[in-house]
Amino acid sequence: ENVSTKLIQVTGNTAIDALLWTLKRPGQLSPSVREFIQDQRLILVTAHRRESFGAGFEGICEGIQQAAKRFGACVVFPVHPNPQVREPVQRLLGKTPGILLCDPLPYPAFVEAMSRADVILTDSGGVQEEAPSLRKPILVMREKTERPEGIKAGYSKLVGTDAGKIARAVGAALRTGCTGRGKNPYGDGKAAVRVVKALEKKF
C-alpha cells in the first residue's frame, strides 16, 4: 500500500496476549459441558461463514456426524444464532449421540474448550490465529483462507465443506495431533508490550 517499511512495526496480534492471559483463568466451562466431555477426546466446532450457507453447511454437518460416529470422540458445537446456521445444525445434528449443541460460549469458557480439544474444526479467522498457541490441529472448513501462515507452519489444514473430506481429516488429526512447527506465527503473547515500546519511541 506504498507505506515505507521504516514506518511499520510488526508486533504480533494482541488477541494472542488476551488468549494467554485468559488461559490462566481455569474452570470457566459450565458444569454441563464439562460433564458431557468428561475424559473423552474432544472435537470442538465453530462455523458461521455466509459463504457456506446452504449446501456448504449440509456438508459440514454431515462431516461432523460421520466423525462423531467413526472415531469415538465427543463433539461440542457452540452454534451461531444466525437461523441459516441453526436450522441445518439442529436438523442434522440435534439427535446425534456424542454431539452437544449449545449456545455460543463466553470467551473464557471457549478458550478453556480450545485448550481441552484434541481437534478444532472451524471457519473462524480468529480461531485460526489463536489455536496454534495451544498447539491444536486446526481443520479449516473453507476452500481458501486469508491466513496462509498457519497452513505454511503446519498448524492448519484446509478441508472445505465436503463431508467425506472433513471426516477423513478429523481421523488423521486425531491420530497425529498437532503437526505445527515453531511458534504461533500470529504472536507470542507480547504484542502489547511491543506496541507500547513503539509508541514510546515514536512520541
Short mmCIF file of C-alpha atoms in Angstrom, two decimals:
data_model
loop_
_atom_site.label_atom_id
_atom_site.label_comp_id
_atom_site.label_asym_id
_atom_site.label_seq_id
_atom_site.Cartn_x
_atom_site.Cartn_y
_atom_site.Cartn_z
CA GLU A 1 0.00 0.00 0.00
CA ASN A 2 3.04 2.23 -0.58
CA VAL A 3 3.81 2.58 3.14
CA SER A 4 7.52 2.63 3.86
CA THR A 5 8.74 -0.40 5.80
CA LYS A 6 10.58 2.08 8.04
CA LEU A 7 7.18 3.20 9.33
CA ILE A 8 5.87 -0.31 10.08
CA GLN A 9 6.43 -2.02 13.42
CA VAL A 10 5.49 -5.73 13.47
CA THR A 11 4.14 -6.54 16.92
CA GLY A 12 2.06 -9.67 16.57
CA ASN A 13 -1.63 -9.85 17.37
CA THR A 14 -2.81 -8.57 20.76
CA ALA A 15 -5.53 -11.25 20.61
CA ILE A 16 -2.81 -13.78 21.43
CA ASP A 17 -1.91 -11.72 24.51
CA ALA A 18 -5.56 -11.95 25.58
CA LEU A 19 -5.68 -15.69 24.88
CA LEU A 20 -2.63 -16.48 27.00
CA TRP A 21 -3.87 -14.22 29.80
CA THR A 22 -7.27 -15.95 29.74
CA LEU A 23 -5.64 -19.38 29.90
CA LYS A 24 -4.51 -18.52 33.42
CA ARG A 25 -8.18 -18.47 34.50
CA PRO A 26 -9.20 -22.18 34.51
CA GLY A 27 -12.62 -23.52 35.39
CA GLN A 28 -14.68 -21.36 33.03
CA LEU A 29 -16.61 -24.17 31.30
CA SER A 30 -20.12 -24.77 32.60
CA PRO A 31 -20.65 -27.96 34.64
CA SER A 32 -22.97 -29.34 31.92
CA VAL A 33 -20.33 -29.00 29.19
CA ARG A 34 -17.62 -30.36 31.48
CA GLU A 35 -19.80 -33.34 32.39
CA PHE A 36 -20.53 -34.02 28.71
CA ILE A 37 -16.82 -34.06 27.81
CA GLN A 38 -15.52 -35.93 30.89
CA ASP A 39 -12.31 -37.71 29.81
CA GLN A 40 -13.27 -38.25 26.17
CA ARG A 41 -11.37 -36.98 23.18
CA LEU A 42 -12.93 -33.71 22.09
CA ILE A 43 -13.70 -32.23 18.68
CA LEU A 44 -14.56 -28.54 19.07
CA VAL A 45 -16.53 -26.93 16.23
CA THR A 46 -17.29 -23.36 15.21
CA ALA A 47 -18.97 -22.48 11.93
CA HIS A 48 -20.78 -19.36 10.78
CA ARG A 49 -19.50 -18.07 7.43
CA ARG A 50 -22.08 -16.87 4.92
CA GLU A 51 -20.21 -18.44 2.01
CA SER A 52 -21.16 -21.87 3.43
CA PHE A 53 -24.90 -21.21 3.84
CA GLY A 54 -26.96 -23.91 2.16
CA ALA A 55 -25.14 -26.90 0.72
CA GLY A 56 -21.92 -26.00 2.48
CA PHE A 57 -23.48 -26.26 5.92
CA GLU A 58 -25.17 -29.50 4.97
CA GLY A 59 -21.74 -30.92 4.12
CA ILE A 60 -20.20 -29.55 7.32
CA CYS A 61 -22.91 -31.15 9.44
CA GLU A 62 -22.67 -34.48 7.63
CA GLY A 63 -18.89 -34.50 8.06
CA ILE A 64 -19.19 -33.79 11.78
CA GLN A 65 -21.78 -36.54 12.13
CA GLN A 66 -19.54 -39.05 10.33
CA ALA A 67 -16.58 -38.12 12.52
CA ALA A 68 -18.60 -38.46 15.73
CA LYS A 69 -19.80 -41.92 14.75
CA ARG A 70 -16.49 -43.25 13.42
CA PHE A 71 -13.83 -42.04 15.84
CA GLY A 72 -15.37 -42.28 19.29
CA ALA A 73 -14.76 -38.64 20.13
CA CYS A 74 -17.34 -36.27 21.56
CA VAL A 75 -18.25 -33.08 19.71
CA VAL A 76 -19.01 -29.71 21.30
CA PHE A 77 -20.55 -27.27 18.82
CA PRO A 78 -21.44 -23.78 20.10
CA VAL A 79 -24.00 -22.82 17.46
CA HIS A 80 -24.10 -19.34 15.95
CA PRO A 81 -27.52 -17.67 16.37
CA ASN A 82 -27.98 -16.98 12.63
CA PRO A 83 -31.04 -19.02 11.50
CA GLN A 84 -29.20 -20.17 8.37
CA VAL A 85 -26.67 -21.82 10.67
CA ARG A 86 -29.01 -23.05 13.41
CA GLU A 87 -31.58 -24.68 11.13
CA PRO A 88 -29.30 -27.20 9.37
CA VAL A 89 -27.24 -27.80 12.51
CA GLN A 90 -30.27 -28.58 14.66
CA ARG A 91 -31.93 -30.62 11.92
CA LEU A 92 -28.92 -32.76 11.05
CA LEU A 93 -27.05 -32.99 14.36
CA GLY A 94 -29.65 -32.34 17.05
CA LYS A 95 -30.31 -36.01 17.76
CA THR A 96 -26.85 -37.45 17.09
CA PRO A 97 -25.32 -39.21 20.13
CA GLY A 98 -22.00 -37.79 21.21
CA ILE A 99 -22.70 -34.27 19.90
CA LEU A 100 -23.51 -31.38 22.22
CA LEU A 101 -25.08 -28.34 20.58
CA CYS A 102 -25.01 -25.29 22.82
CA ASP A 103 -25.25 -21.52 22.70
CA PRO A 104 -22.07 -19.57 21.91
CA LEU A 105 -19.67 -19.77 24.85
CA PRO A 106 -18.32 -16.76 26.74
CA TYR A 107 -14.73 -16.12 25.70
CA PRO A 108 -13.07 -17.58 28.84
CA ALA A 109 -15.14 -20.76 28.51
CA PHE A 110 -14.34 -21.02 24.80
CA VAL A 111 -10.62 -20.66 25.49
CA GLU A 112 -10.85 -23.50 28.01
CA ALA A 113 -12.71 -25.60 25.44
CA MET A 114 -9.97 -24.93 22.87
CA SER A 115 -7.30 -25.90 25.38
CA ARG A 116 -9.19 -29.13 26.11
CA ALA A 117 -9.85 -30.03 22.46
CA ASP A 118 -7.99 -32.70 20.51
CA VAL A 119 -9.10 -31.27 17.15
CA ILE A 120 -10.63 -27.92 16.25
CA LEU A 121 -12.96 -27.70 13.25
CA THR A 122 -13.61 -24.08 12.31
CA ASP A 123 -14.22 -21.49 9.63
CA SER A 124 -13.25 -18.68 12.01
CA GLY A 125 -10.30 -16.43 11.26
CA GLY A 126 -9.77 -15.65 14.93
CA VAL A 127 -9.61 -19.31 15.91
CA GLN A 128 -7.05 -19.92 13.15
CA GLU A 129 -4.83 -17.34 14.86
CA GLU A 130 -5.43 -18.44 18.45
CA ALA A 131 -5.27 -22.24 18.30
CA PRO A 132 -1.58 -22.51 17.26
CA SER A 133 -0.61 -21.09 20.66
CA LEU A 134 -2.41 -24.08 22.18
CA ARG A 135 -0.71 -26.48 19.72
CA LYS A 136 -4.02 -27.80 18.44
CA PRO A 137 -4.65 -29.21 14.94
CA ILE A 138 -6.96 -26.81 13.09
CA LEU A 139 -9.15 -28.04 10.24
CA VAL A 140 -10.44 -25.06 8.29
CA MET A 141 -13.84 -25.71 6.70
CA ARG A 142 -13.32 -23.29 3.82
CA GLU A 143 -11.93 -23.52 0.30
CA LYS A 144 -9.35 -20.80 0.95
CA THR A 145 -8.13 -18.69 3.84
CA GLU A 146 -6.61 -15.25 4.20
CA ARG A 147 -4.35 -16.70 6.93
CA PRO A 148 -1.89 -18.86 4.96
CA GLU A 149 0.82 -18.51 7.62
CA GLY A 150 -0.88 -21.10 9.80
CA ILE A 151 -1.05 -23.58 6.93
CA LYS A 152 2.59 -22.98 5.99
CA ALA A 153 3.63 -23.58 9.61
CA GLY A 154 1.69 -26.87 9.70
CA TYR A 155 -0.94 -25.86 12.23
CA SER A 156 -3.91 -25.50 9.87
CA LYS A 157 -5.28 -27.56 7.01
CA LEU A 158 -7.96 -26.54 4.51
CA VAL A 159 -10.65 -29.21 4.33
CA GLY A 160 -13.54 -27.37 2.62
CA THR A 161 -17.14 -28.39 3.25
CA ASP A 162 -17.17 -31.87 1.71
CA ALA A 163 -18.44 -34.33 4.34
CA GLY A 164 -16.09 -37.17 3.48
CA LYS A 165 -13.04 -34.93 3.38
CA ILE A 166 -13.91 -33.40 6.75
CA ALA A 167 -14.39 -36.80 8.41
CA ARG A 168 -11.13 -38.18 6.98
CA ALA A 169 -9.22 -35.10 8.09
CA VAL A 170 -10.62 -35.41 11.62
CA GLY A 171 -9.47 -39.04 11.77
CA ALA A 172 -5.99 -38.10 10.61
CA ALA A 173 -5.75 -35.21 13.08
CA LEU A 174 -6.84 -37.42 15.97
CA ARG A 175 -4.05 -39.85 15.04
CA THR A 176 -1.25 -37.35 14.50
CA GLY A 177 -2.14 -34.48 16.82
CA CYS A 178 -0.64 -31.07 16.14
CA THR A 179 1.94 -31.01 13.34
CA GLY A 180 2.72 -27.30 13.67
CA ARG A 181 6.34 -26.21 13.56
CA GLY A 182 7.76 -23.44 15.68
CA LYS A 183 5.94 -20.63 17.46
CA ASN A 184 2.50 -19.31 16.65
CA PRO A 185 3.06 -17.18 13.51
CA TYR A 186 0.43 -14.69 14.72
CA GLY A 187 2.02 -13.75 18.02
CA ASP A 188 3.78 -14.82 21.18
CA GLY A 189 1.72 -13.01 23.81
CA LYS A 190 3.96 -9.94 23.95
CA ALA A 191 2.36 -7.82 21.23
CA ALA A 192 1.01 -5.20 23.64
CA VAL A 193 4.49 -4.68 25.11
CA ARG A 194 5.87 -4.07 21.62
CA VAL A 195 3.03 -1.66 20.83
CA VAL A 196 3.79 0.40 23.93
CA LYS A 197 7.51 0.43 23.21
CA ALA A 198 6.89 1.53 19.60
CA LEU A 199 4.63 4.37 20.78
CA GLU A 200 7.14 5.48 23.38
CA LYS A 201 9.89 5.54 20.78
CA LYS A 202 7.72 7.44 18.31
CA PHE A 203 6.33 10.05 20.69
#
